[in-house]
Tab-separated table of C-alpha atoms in Angstrom:
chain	number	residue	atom	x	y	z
O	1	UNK	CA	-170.958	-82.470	-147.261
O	2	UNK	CA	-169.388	-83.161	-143.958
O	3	UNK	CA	-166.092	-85.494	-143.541
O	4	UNK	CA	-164.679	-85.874	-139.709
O	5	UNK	CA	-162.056	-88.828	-138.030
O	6	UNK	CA	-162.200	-90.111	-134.920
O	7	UNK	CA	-159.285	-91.551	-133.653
O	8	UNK	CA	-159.584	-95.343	-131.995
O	9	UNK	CA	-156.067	-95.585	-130.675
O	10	UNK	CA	-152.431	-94.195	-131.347
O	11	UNK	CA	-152.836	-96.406	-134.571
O	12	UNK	CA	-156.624	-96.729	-136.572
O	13	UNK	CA	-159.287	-94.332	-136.624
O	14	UNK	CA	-162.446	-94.010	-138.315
O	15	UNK	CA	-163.156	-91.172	-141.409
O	16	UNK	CA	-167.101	-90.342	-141.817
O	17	UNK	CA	-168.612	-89.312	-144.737
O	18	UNK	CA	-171.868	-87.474	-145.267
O	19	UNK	CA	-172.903	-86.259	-148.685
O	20	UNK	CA	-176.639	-84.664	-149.513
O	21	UNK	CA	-178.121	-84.016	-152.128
O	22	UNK	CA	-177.149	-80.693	-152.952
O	23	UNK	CA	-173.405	-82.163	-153.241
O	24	UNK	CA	-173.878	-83.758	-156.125
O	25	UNK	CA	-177.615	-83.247	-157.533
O	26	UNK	CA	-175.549	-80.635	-160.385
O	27	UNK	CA	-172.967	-82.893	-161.635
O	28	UNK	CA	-175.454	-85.856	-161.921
O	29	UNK	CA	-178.113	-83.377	-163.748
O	30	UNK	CA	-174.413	-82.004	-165.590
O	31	UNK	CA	-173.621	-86.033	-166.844
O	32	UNK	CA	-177.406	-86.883	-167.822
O	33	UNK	CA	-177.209	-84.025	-170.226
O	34	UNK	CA	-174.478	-85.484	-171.792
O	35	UNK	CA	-175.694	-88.585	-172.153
O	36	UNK	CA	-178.596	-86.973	-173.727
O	37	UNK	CA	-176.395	-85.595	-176.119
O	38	UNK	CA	-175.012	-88.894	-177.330
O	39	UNK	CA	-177.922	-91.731	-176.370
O	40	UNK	CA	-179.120	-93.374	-180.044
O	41	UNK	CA	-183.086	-94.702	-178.703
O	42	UNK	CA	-185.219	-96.031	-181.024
O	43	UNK	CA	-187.928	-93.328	-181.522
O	44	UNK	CA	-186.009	-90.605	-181.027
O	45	UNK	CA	-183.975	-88.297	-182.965
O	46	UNK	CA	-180.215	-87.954	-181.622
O	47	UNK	CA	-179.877	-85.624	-178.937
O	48	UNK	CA	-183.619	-85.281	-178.510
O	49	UNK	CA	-184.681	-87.713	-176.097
O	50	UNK	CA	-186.401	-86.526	-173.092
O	51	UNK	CA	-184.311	-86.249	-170.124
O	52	UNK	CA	-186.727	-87.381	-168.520
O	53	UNK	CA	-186.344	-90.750	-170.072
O	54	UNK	CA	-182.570	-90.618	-169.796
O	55	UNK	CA	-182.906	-89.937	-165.828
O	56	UNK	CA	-184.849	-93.511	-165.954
O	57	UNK	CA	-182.343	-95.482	-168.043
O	58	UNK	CA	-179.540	-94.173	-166.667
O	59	UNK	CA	-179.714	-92.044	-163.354
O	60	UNK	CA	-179.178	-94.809	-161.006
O	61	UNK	CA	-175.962	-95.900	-162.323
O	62	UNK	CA	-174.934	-92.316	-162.899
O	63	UNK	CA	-175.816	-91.381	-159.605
O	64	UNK	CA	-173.382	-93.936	-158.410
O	65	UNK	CA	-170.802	-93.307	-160.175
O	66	UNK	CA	-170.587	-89.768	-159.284
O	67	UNK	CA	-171.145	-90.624	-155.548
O	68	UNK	CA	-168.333	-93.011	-155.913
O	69	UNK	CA	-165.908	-90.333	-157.246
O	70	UNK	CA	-166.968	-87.666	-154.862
O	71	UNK	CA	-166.006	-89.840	-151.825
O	72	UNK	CA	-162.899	-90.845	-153.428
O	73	UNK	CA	-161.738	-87.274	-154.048
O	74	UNK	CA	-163.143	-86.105	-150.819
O	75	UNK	CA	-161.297	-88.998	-148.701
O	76	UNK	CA	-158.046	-87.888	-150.826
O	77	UNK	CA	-158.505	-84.102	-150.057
O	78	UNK	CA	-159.068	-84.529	-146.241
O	79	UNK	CA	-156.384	-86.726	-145.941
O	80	UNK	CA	-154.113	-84.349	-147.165
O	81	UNK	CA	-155.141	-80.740	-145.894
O	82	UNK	CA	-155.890	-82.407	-142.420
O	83	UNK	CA	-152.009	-83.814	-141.683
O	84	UNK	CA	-153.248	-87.609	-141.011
O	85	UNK	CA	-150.365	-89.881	-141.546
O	86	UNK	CA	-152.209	-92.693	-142.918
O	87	UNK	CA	-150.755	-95.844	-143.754
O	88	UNK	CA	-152.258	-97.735	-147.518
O	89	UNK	CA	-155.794	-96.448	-148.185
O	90	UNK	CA	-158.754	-95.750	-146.340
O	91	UNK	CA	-160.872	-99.590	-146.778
O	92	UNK	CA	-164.616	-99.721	-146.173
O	93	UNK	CA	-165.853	-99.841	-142.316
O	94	UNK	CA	-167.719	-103.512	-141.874
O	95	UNK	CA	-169.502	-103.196	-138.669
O	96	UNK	CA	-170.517	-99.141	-139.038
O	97	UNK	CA	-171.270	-99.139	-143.019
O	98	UNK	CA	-175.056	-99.856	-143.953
O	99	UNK	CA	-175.802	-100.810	-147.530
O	100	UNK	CA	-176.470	-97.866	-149.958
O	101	UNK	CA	-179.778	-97.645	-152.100
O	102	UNK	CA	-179.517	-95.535	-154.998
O	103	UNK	CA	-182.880	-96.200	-155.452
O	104	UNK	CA	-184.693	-94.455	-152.704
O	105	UNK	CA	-181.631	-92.415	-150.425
O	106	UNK	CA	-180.923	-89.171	-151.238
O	107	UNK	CA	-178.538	-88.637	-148.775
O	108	UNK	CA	-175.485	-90.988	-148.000
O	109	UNK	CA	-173.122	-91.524	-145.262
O	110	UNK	CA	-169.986	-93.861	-145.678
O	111	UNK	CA	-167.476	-95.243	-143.309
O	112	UNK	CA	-164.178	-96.007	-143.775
O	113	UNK	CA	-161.375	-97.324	-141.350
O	114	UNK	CA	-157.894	-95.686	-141.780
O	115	UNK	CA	-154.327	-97.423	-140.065
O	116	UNK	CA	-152.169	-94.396	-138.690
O	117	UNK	CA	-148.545	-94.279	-138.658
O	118	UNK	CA	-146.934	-94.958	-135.067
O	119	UNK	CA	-144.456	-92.241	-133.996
O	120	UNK	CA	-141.191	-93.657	-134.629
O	121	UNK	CA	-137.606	-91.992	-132.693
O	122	UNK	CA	-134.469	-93.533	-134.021
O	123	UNK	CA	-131.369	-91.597	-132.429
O	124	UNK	CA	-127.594	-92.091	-133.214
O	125	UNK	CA	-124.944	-92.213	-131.545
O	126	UNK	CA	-121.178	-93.392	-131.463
O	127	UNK	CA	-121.891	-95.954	-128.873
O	128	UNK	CA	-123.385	-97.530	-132.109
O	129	UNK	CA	-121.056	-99.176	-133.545
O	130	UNK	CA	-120.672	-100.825	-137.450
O	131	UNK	CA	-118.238	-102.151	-139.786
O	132	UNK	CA	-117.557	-101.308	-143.257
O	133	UNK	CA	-116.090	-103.933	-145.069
O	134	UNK	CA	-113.833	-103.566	-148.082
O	135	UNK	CA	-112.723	-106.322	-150.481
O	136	UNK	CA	-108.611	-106.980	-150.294
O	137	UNK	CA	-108.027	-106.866	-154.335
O	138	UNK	CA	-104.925	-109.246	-154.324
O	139	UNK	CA	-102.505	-110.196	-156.768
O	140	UNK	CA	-104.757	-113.669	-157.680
O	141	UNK	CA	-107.567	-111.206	-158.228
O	142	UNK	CA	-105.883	-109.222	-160.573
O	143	UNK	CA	-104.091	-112.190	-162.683
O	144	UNK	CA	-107.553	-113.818	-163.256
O	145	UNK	CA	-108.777	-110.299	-164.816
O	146	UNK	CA	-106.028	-109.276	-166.374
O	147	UNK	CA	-105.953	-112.976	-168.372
O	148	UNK	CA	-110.056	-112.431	-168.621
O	149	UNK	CA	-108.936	-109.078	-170.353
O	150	UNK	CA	-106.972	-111.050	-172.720
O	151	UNK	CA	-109.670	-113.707	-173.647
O	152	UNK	CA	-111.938	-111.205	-174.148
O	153	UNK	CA	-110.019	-109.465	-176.986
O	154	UNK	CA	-108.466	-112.469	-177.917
O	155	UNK	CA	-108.767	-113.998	-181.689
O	156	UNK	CA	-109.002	-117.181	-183.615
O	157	UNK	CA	-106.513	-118.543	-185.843
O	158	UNK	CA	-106.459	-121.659	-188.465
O	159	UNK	CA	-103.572	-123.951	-187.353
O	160	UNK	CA	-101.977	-127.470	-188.641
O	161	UNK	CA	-102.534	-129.393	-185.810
O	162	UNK	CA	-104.717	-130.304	-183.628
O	163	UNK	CA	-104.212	-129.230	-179.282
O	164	UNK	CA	-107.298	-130.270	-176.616
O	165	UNK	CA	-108.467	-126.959	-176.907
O	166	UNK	CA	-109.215	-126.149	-180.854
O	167	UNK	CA	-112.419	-126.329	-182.378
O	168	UNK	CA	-112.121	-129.011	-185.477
O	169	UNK	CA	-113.879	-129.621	-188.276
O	170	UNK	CA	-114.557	-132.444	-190.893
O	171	UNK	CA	-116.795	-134.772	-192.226
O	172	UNK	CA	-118.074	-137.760	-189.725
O	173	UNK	CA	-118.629	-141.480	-191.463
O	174	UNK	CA	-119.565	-144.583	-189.847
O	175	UNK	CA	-117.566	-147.758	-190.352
O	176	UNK	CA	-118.449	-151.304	-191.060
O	177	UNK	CA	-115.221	-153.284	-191.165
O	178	UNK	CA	-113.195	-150.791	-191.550
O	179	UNK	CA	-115.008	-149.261	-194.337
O	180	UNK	CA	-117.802	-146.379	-194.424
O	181	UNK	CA	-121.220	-148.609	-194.333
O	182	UNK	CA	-123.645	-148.608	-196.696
O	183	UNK	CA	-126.641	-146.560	-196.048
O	184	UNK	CA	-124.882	-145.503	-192.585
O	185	UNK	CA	-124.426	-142.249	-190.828
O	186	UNK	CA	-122.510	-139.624	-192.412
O	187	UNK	CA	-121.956	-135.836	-191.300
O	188	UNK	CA	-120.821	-133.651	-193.560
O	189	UNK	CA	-119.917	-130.776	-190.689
O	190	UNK	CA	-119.122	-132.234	-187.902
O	191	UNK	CA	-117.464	-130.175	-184.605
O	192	UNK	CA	-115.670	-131.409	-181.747
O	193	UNK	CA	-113.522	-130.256	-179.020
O	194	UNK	CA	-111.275	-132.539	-177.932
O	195	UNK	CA	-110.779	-131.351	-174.097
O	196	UNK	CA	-114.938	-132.954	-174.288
O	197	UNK	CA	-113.913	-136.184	-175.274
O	198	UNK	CA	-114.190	-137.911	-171.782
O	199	UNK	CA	-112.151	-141.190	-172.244
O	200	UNK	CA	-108.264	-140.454	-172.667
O	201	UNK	CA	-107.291	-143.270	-175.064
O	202	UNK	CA	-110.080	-141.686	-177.370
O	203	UNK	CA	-109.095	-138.108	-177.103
O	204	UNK	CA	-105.318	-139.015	-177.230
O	205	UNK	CA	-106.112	-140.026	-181.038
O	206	UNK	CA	-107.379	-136.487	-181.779
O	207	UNK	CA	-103.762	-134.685	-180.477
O	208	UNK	CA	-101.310	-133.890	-182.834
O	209	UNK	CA	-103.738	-134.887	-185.780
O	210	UNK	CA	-103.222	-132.369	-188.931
O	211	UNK	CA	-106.212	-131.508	-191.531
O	212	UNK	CA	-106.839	-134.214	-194.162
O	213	UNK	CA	-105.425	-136.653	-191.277
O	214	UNK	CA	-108.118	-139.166	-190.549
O	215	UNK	CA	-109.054	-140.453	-187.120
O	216	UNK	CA	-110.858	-144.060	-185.970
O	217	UNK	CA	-112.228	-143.195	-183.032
O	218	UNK	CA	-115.695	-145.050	-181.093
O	219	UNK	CA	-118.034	-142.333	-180.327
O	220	UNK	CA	-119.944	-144.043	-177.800
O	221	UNK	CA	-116.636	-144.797	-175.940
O	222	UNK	CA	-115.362	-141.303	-176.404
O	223	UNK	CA	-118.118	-139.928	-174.429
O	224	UNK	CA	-118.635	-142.987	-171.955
O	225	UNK	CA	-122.164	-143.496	-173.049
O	226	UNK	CA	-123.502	-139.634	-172.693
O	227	UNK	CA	-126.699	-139.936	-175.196
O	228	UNK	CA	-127.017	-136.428	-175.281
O	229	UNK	CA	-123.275	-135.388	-176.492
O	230	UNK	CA	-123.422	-138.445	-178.697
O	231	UNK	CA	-126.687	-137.485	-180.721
O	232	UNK	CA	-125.603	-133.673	-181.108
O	233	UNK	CA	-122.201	-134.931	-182.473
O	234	UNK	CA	-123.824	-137.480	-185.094
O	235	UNK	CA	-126.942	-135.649	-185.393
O	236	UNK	CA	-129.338	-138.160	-184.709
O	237	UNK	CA	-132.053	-138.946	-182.528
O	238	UNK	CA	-131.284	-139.552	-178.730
O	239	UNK	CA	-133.004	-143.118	-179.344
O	240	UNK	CA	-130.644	-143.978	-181.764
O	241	UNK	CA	-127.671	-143.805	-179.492
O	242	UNK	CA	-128.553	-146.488	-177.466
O	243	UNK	CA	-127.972	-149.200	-180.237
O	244	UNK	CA	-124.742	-147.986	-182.034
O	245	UNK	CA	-121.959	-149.907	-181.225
O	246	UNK	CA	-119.904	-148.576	-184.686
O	247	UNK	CA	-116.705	-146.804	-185.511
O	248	UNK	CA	-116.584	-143.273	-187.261
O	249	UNK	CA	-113.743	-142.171	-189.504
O	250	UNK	CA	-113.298	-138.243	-188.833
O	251	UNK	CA	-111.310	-136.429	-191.867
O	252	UNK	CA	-109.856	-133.470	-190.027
O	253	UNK	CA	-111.128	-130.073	-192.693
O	254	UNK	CA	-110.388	-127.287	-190.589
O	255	UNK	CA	-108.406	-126.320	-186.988
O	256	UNK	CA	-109.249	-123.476	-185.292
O	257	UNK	CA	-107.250	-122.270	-182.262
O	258	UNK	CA	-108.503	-119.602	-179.881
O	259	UNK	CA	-105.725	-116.910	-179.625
O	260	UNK	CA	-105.622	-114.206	-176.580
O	261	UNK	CA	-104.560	-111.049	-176.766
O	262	UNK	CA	-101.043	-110.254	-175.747
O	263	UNK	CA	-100.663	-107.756	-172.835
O	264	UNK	CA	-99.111	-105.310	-175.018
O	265	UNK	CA	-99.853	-101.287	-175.930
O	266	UNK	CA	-102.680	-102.121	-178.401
O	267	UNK	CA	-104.958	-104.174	-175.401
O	268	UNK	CA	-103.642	-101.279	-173.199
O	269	UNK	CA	-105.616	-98.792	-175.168
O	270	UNK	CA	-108.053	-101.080	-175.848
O	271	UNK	CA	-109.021	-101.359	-172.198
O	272	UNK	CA	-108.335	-97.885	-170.732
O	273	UNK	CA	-108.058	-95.169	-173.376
O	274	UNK	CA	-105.281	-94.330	-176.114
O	275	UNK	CA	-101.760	-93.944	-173.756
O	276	UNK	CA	-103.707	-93.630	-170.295
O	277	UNK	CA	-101.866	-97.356	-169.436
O	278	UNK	CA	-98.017	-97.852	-171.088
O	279	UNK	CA	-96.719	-100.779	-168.805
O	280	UNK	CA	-97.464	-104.427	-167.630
O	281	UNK	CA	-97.100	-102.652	-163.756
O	282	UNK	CA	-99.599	-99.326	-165.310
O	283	UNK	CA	-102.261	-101.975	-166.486
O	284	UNK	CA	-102.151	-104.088	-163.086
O	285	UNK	CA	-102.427	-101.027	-161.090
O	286	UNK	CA	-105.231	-99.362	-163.320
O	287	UNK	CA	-106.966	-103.086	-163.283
O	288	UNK	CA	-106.795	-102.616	-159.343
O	289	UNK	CA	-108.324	-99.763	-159.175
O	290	UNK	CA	-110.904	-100.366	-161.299
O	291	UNK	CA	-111.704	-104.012	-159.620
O	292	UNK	CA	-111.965	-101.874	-156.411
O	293	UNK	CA	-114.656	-99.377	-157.842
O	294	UNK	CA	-116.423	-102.478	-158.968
O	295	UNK	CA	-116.337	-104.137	-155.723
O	296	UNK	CA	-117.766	-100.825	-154.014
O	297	UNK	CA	-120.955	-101.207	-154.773
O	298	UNK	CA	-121.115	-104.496	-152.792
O	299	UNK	CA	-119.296	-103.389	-149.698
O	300	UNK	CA	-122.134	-100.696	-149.833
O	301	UNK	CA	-124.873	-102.993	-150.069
O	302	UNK	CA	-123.315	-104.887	-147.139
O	303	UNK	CA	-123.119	-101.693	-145.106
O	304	UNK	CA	-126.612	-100.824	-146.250
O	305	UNK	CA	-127.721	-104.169	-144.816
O	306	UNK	CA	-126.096	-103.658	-141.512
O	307	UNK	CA	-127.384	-100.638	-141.767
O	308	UNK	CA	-130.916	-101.431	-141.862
O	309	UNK	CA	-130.592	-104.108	-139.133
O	310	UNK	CA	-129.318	-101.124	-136.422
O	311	UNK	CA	-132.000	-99.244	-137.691
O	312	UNK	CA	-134.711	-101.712	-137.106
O	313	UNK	CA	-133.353	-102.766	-133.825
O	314	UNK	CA	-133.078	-98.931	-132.490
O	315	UNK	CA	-136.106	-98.038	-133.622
O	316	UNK	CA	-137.674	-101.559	-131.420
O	317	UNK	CA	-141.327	-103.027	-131.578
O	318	UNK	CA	-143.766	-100.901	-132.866
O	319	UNK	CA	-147.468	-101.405	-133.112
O	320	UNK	CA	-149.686	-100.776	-136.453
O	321	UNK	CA	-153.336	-101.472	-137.174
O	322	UNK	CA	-152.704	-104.893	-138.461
O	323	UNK	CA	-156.584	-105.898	-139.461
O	324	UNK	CA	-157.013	-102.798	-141.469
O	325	UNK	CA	-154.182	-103.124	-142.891
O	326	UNK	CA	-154.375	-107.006	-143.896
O	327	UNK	CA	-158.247	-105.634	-145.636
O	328	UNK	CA	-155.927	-102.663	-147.232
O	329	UNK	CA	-153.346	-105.393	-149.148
O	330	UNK	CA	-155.747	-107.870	-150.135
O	331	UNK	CA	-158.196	-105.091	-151.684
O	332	UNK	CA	-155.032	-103.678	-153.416
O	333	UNK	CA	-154.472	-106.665	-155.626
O	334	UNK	CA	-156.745	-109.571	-157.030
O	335	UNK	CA	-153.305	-111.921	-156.600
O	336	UNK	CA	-153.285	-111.235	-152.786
O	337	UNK	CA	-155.433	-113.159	-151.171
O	338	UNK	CA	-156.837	-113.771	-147.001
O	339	UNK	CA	-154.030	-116.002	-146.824
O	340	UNK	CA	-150.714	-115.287	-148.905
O	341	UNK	CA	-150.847	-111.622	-146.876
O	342	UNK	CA	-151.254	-113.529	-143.746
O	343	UNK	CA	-148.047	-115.367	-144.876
O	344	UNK	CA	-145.742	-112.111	-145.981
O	345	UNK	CA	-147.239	-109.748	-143.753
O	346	UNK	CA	-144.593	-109.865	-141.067
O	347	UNK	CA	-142.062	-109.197	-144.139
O	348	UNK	CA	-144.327	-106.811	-145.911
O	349	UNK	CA	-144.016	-104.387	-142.443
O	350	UNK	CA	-140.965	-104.676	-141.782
O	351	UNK	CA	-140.272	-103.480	-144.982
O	352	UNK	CA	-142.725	-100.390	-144.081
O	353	UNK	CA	-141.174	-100.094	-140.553
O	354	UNK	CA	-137.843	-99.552	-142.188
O	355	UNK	CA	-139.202	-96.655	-145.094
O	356	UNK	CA	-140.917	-95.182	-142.153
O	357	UNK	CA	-137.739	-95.001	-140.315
O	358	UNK	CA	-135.886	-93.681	-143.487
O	359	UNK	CA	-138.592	-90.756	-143.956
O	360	UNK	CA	-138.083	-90.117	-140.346
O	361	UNK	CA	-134.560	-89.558	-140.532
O	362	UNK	CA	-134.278	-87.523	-143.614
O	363	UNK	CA	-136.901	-85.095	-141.970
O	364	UNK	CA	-135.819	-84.796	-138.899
O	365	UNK	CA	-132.340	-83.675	-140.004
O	366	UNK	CA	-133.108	-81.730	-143.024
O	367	UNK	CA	-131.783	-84.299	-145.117
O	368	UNK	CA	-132.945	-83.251	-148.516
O	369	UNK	CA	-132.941	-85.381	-152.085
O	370	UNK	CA	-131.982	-82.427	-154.350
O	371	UNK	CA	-131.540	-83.093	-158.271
O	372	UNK	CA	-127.628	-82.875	-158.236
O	373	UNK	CA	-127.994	-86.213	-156.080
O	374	UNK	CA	-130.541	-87.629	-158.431
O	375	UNK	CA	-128.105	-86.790	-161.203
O	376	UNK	CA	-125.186	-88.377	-160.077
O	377	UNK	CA	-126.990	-91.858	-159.288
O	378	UNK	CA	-127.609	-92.065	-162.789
O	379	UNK	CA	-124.236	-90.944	-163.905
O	380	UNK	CA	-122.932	-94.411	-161.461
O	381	UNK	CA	-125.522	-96.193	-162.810
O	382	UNK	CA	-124.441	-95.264	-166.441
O	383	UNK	CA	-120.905	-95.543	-165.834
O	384	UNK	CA	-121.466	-99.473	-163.936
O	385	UNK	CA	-123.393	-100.558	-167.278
O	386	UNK	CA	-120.317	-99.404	-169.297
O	387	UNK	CA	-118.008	-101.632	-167.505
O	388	UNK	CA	-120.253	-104.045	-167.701
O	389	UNK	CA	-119.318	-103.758	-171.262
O	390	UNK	CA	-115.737	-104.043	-170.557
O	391	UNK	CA	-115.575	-99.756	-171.393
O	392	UNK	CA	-113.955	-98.220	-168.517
O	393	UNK	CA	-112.664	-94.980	-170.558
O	394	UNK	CA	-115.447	-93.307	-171.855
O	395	UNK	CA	-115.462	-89.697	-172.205
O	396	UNK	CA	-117.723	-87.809	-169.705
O	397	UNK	CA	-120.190	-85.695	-171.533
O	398	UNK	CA	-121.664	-89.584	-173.289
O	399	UNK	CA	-121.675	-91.089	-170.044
O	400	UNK	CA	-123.733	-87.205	-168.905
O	401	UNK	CA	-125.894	-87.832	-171.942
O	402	UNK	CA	-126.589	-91.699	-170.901
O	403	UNK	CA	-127.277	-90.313	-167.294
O	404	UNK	CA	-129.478	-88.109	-168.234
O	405	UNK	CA	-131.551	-90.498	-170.523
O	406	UNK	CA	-132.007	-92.656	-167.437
O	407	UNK	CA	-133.600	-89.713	-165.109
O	408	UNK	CA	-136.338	-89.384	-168.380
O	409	UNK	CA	-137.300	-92.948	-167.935
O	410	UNK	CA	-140.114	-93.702	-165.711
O	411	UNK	CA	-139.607	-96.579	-164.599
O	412	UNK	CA	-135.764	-95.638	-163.276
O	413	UNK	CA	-136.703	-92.567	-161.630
O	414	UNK	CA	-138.003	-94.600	-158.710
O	415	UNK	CA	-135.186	-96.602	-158.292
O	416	UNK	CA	-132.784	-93.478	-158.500
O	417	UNK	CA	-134.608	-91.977	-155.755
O	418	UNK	CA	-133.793	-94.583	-153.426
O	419	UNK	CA	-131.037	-94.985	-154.475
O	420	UNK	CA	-129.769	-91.444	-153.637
O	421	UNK	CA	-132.440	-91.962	-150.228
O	422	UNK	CA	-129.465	-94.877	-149.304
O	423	UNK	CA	-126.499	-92.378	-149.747
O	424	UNK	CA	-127.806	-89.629	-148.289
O	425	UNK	CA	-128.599	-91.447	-145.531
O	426	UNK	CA	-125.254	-93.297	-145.325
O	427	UNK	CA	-122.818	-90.568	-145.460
O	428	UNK	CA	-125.545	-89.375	-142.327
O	429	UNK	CA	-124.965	-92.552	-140.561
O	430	UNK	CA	-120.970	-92.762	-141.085
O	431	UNK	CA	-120.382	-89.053	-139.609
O	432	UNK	CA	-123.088	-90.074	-136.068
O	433	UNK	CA	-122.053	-93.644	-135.619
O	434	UNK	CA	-118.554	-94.913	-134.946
O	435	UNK	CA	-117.559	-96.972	-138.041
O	436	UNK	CA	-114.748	-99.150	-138.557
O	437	UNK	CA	-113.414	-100.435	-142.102
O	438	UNK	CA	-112.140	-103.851	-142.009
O	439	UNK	CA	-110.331	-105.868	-145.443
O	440	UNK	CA	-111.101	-109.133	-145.786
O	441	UNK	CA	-110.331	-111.080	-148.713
O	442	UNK	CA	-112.956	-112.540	-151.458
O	443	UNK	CA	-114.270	-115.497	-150.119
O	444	UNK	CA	-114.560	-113.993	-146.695
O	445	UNK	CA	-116.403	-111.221	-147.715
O	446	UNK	CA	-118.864	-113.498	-149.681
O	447	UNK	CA	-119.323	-115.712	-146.727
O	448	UNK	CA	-120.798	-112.395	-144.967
O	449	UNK	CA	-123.746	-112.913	-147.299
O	450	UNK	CA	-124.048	-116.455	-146.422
């Protein structure tokens, strides 16, 4: 077998292929004796038929399929002991390749066109300049979590009367004259809110009311015609909304009132640990901090943006084999076809440009991903789904054991990588550019993303 490139510019080359016979005649005379060993022909006891029989059946296609997987382990092999940077996979030369016959060659030669990766050079200095920007956590910010920290361990209560917010409960029964009608609706369950109720006459009648207290109210009036809230109150058919012009009586059951918590030692441990928070001032300093951590992950992804676009700019135009690598992305996928690549390809290269320009930097200043980075992506990945949860306390070694469940999943590992790839390669970029941190408030910082 003999397997050469020849380069057609900085970016594309061609990869030949010649196999003979002798590189594969034993492995095809190796997979006919298997099938030999398993083939079930009529006239023939199992494992006894003639090989050459089976070499009539089924050498062509065995032939093939060994050629096939000779050329795909031999393009993988010289690829990677020769030190071509190739871009996607090699794809079949058009104009060069002939067509193959099984049939009658004995020897084969194959052509395939590879893209090349341009040299990239991306240098730093602290004429570049960036901005880091940091969300102001103000005293607004802080209210609106601390009172979310109170909602969310907050309770329900049964009360005697009725406010806009409660939830009440009773049975539903439509009037004729004053009285329920015959053969009219009735709901045994009925719920309502009455900060829903859109009309104010009709929601005033609800306020103050106390259970067994019974309330004349016009549904359709209530919620100014709105078919939907209408049928889910009555339970009935959207249809039947539009011809009810009735009364209901409501007979209050049951009202329930939703409770917060009270800002006192019990939500303090609660939130933070048992006696890690003892004051009002404790909690809205702790809740500042912690809002802060939160918000860090954003400012990075801002900085990572800006971050990219320096890179990209730096690093200027740079050529690549577009027409072999158009052939490479539609033969890599059934759903990309001549014309949806032709559409994302300019976003599809940048997007190469820029983990080109990443691998360059990370080798060419011994930047290294090492495990311990690895490991503490997950443990900030772990530690950003507890707080998620609203648990901002727990202990280390079950927030370890989380991490470390994360870097056994497949499907994570990947993401981690990058992950650590982005703050290797920030902490990099802070210490050779000059950056400046700037606070802006909230809605200034979101308008960055606009």
């Amino acid at each position: 077998m003999n397997i050469s490139h020849e380069s057609n510019d900085a970016v594309s080359g061609i990869i030949k292929l010649k196999i003979e016979k002798k590189d594969y005649e034993a492995q095809v005379d190796k997979n006919l004796r298997q099938y030999r060993q398993k083939a079930a022909i009529p006239g023939f006891r199992k494992g006894m038929v003639p090989l050459g029989v089976i070499r009539k059946m089924y050498g062509k296609y065995v032939l093939a399929d060994v050629i096939n997987k000779l050329v795909s382990e031999s393009l993988v092999n010289y690829i990677d002991t020769s030190g071509l940077k190739v871009l996607g996979q090699p794809v079949p030369n058009q104009a060069d390749q002939k067509p193959i016959d099984f049939d009658t060659e004995e020897d084969f030669e194959f052509f395939f066109d590879i893209a090349l990766a341009p040299i990239i050079s991306v240098k730093l200095t602290k004429e570049d300049k960036l901005t880091r920007y940091q969300v102001n956590v103000d005293e607004k910010m802080v209210d609106k979590q601390i009172d979310t920290y109170c909602r969310n361990f907050g309770t329900y209560e049964i009360v005697d009367d009725v406010e806009p917010t409660d939830l009440v409960k009773g049975a539903l029964a439509e009037l004729e004259e004053g009285r329920p009608k015959e053969g009219g609706i009735l709901v045994e369950s009925a719920v309502l809110m009455p900060q829903y109720i859109k009309d104010e006459t009709e929601r005033a009648k609800f306020i103050g009311a106390g259970r067994h207290d019974e309330v004349v109210f016009n549904p359709k009036t209530a919620y100014q015609d709105s078919t939907a809230e209408i049928a889910s109150l009555l339970q009935i058919d959207r249809e039947a909304v539009e011809t009810l012009t009735s009364d209901f009586r409501f007979e209050v059951q049951e009202i329930t009132r939703f409770k917060p918590a009270e800002l006192n030692q019990e939500l303090f441990d609660k939130l933070f640990g048992e006696g890690v928070v003892s004051s009002e001032e404790e909690c809205r300093e702790k809740t500042g901090i912690i809002m802060r951590e939160q918000l860090q992950p954003q400012s990075d992804y801002k900085f990572w943006l800006d971050v990219r676009a320096l890179l990209l700019e730096k690093a200027g135009d740079i050529s690549f084999a577009d027409e072999i690598l158009k052939r490479w992305l539609v033969s890599t996928d059934e759903k990309n076809t001549p014309e949806k690549v032709e559409a994302e390809y300019p976003v599809m290269m940048e997007n190469i440009k820029f983990q080109m320009i990443k691998k360059q930097l990370l080798e060419d200043n011994g930047l290294n991903i090492e495990e311990s980075d690895m490991e503490a992506c997950a443990v900030q990945v772990a530690k950003s789904l507890y707080a998620q949860h609203g648990l901002f306390s727990v202990p280390d070694d079950l927030v370890m054991q989380y991490a470390r469940g994360l870097l056994k999943k497949k499907e994570m590992v990947e993401s981690l990588i990058e992950r650590a790839i982005e703050q290797k390669l920030t902490a990099w970029i802070e210490e050779e550019t000059e950056v400046t941190v700037k606070d802006v408030p909230m809605d200034e910082f979101e308008k960055l993303f606009a």
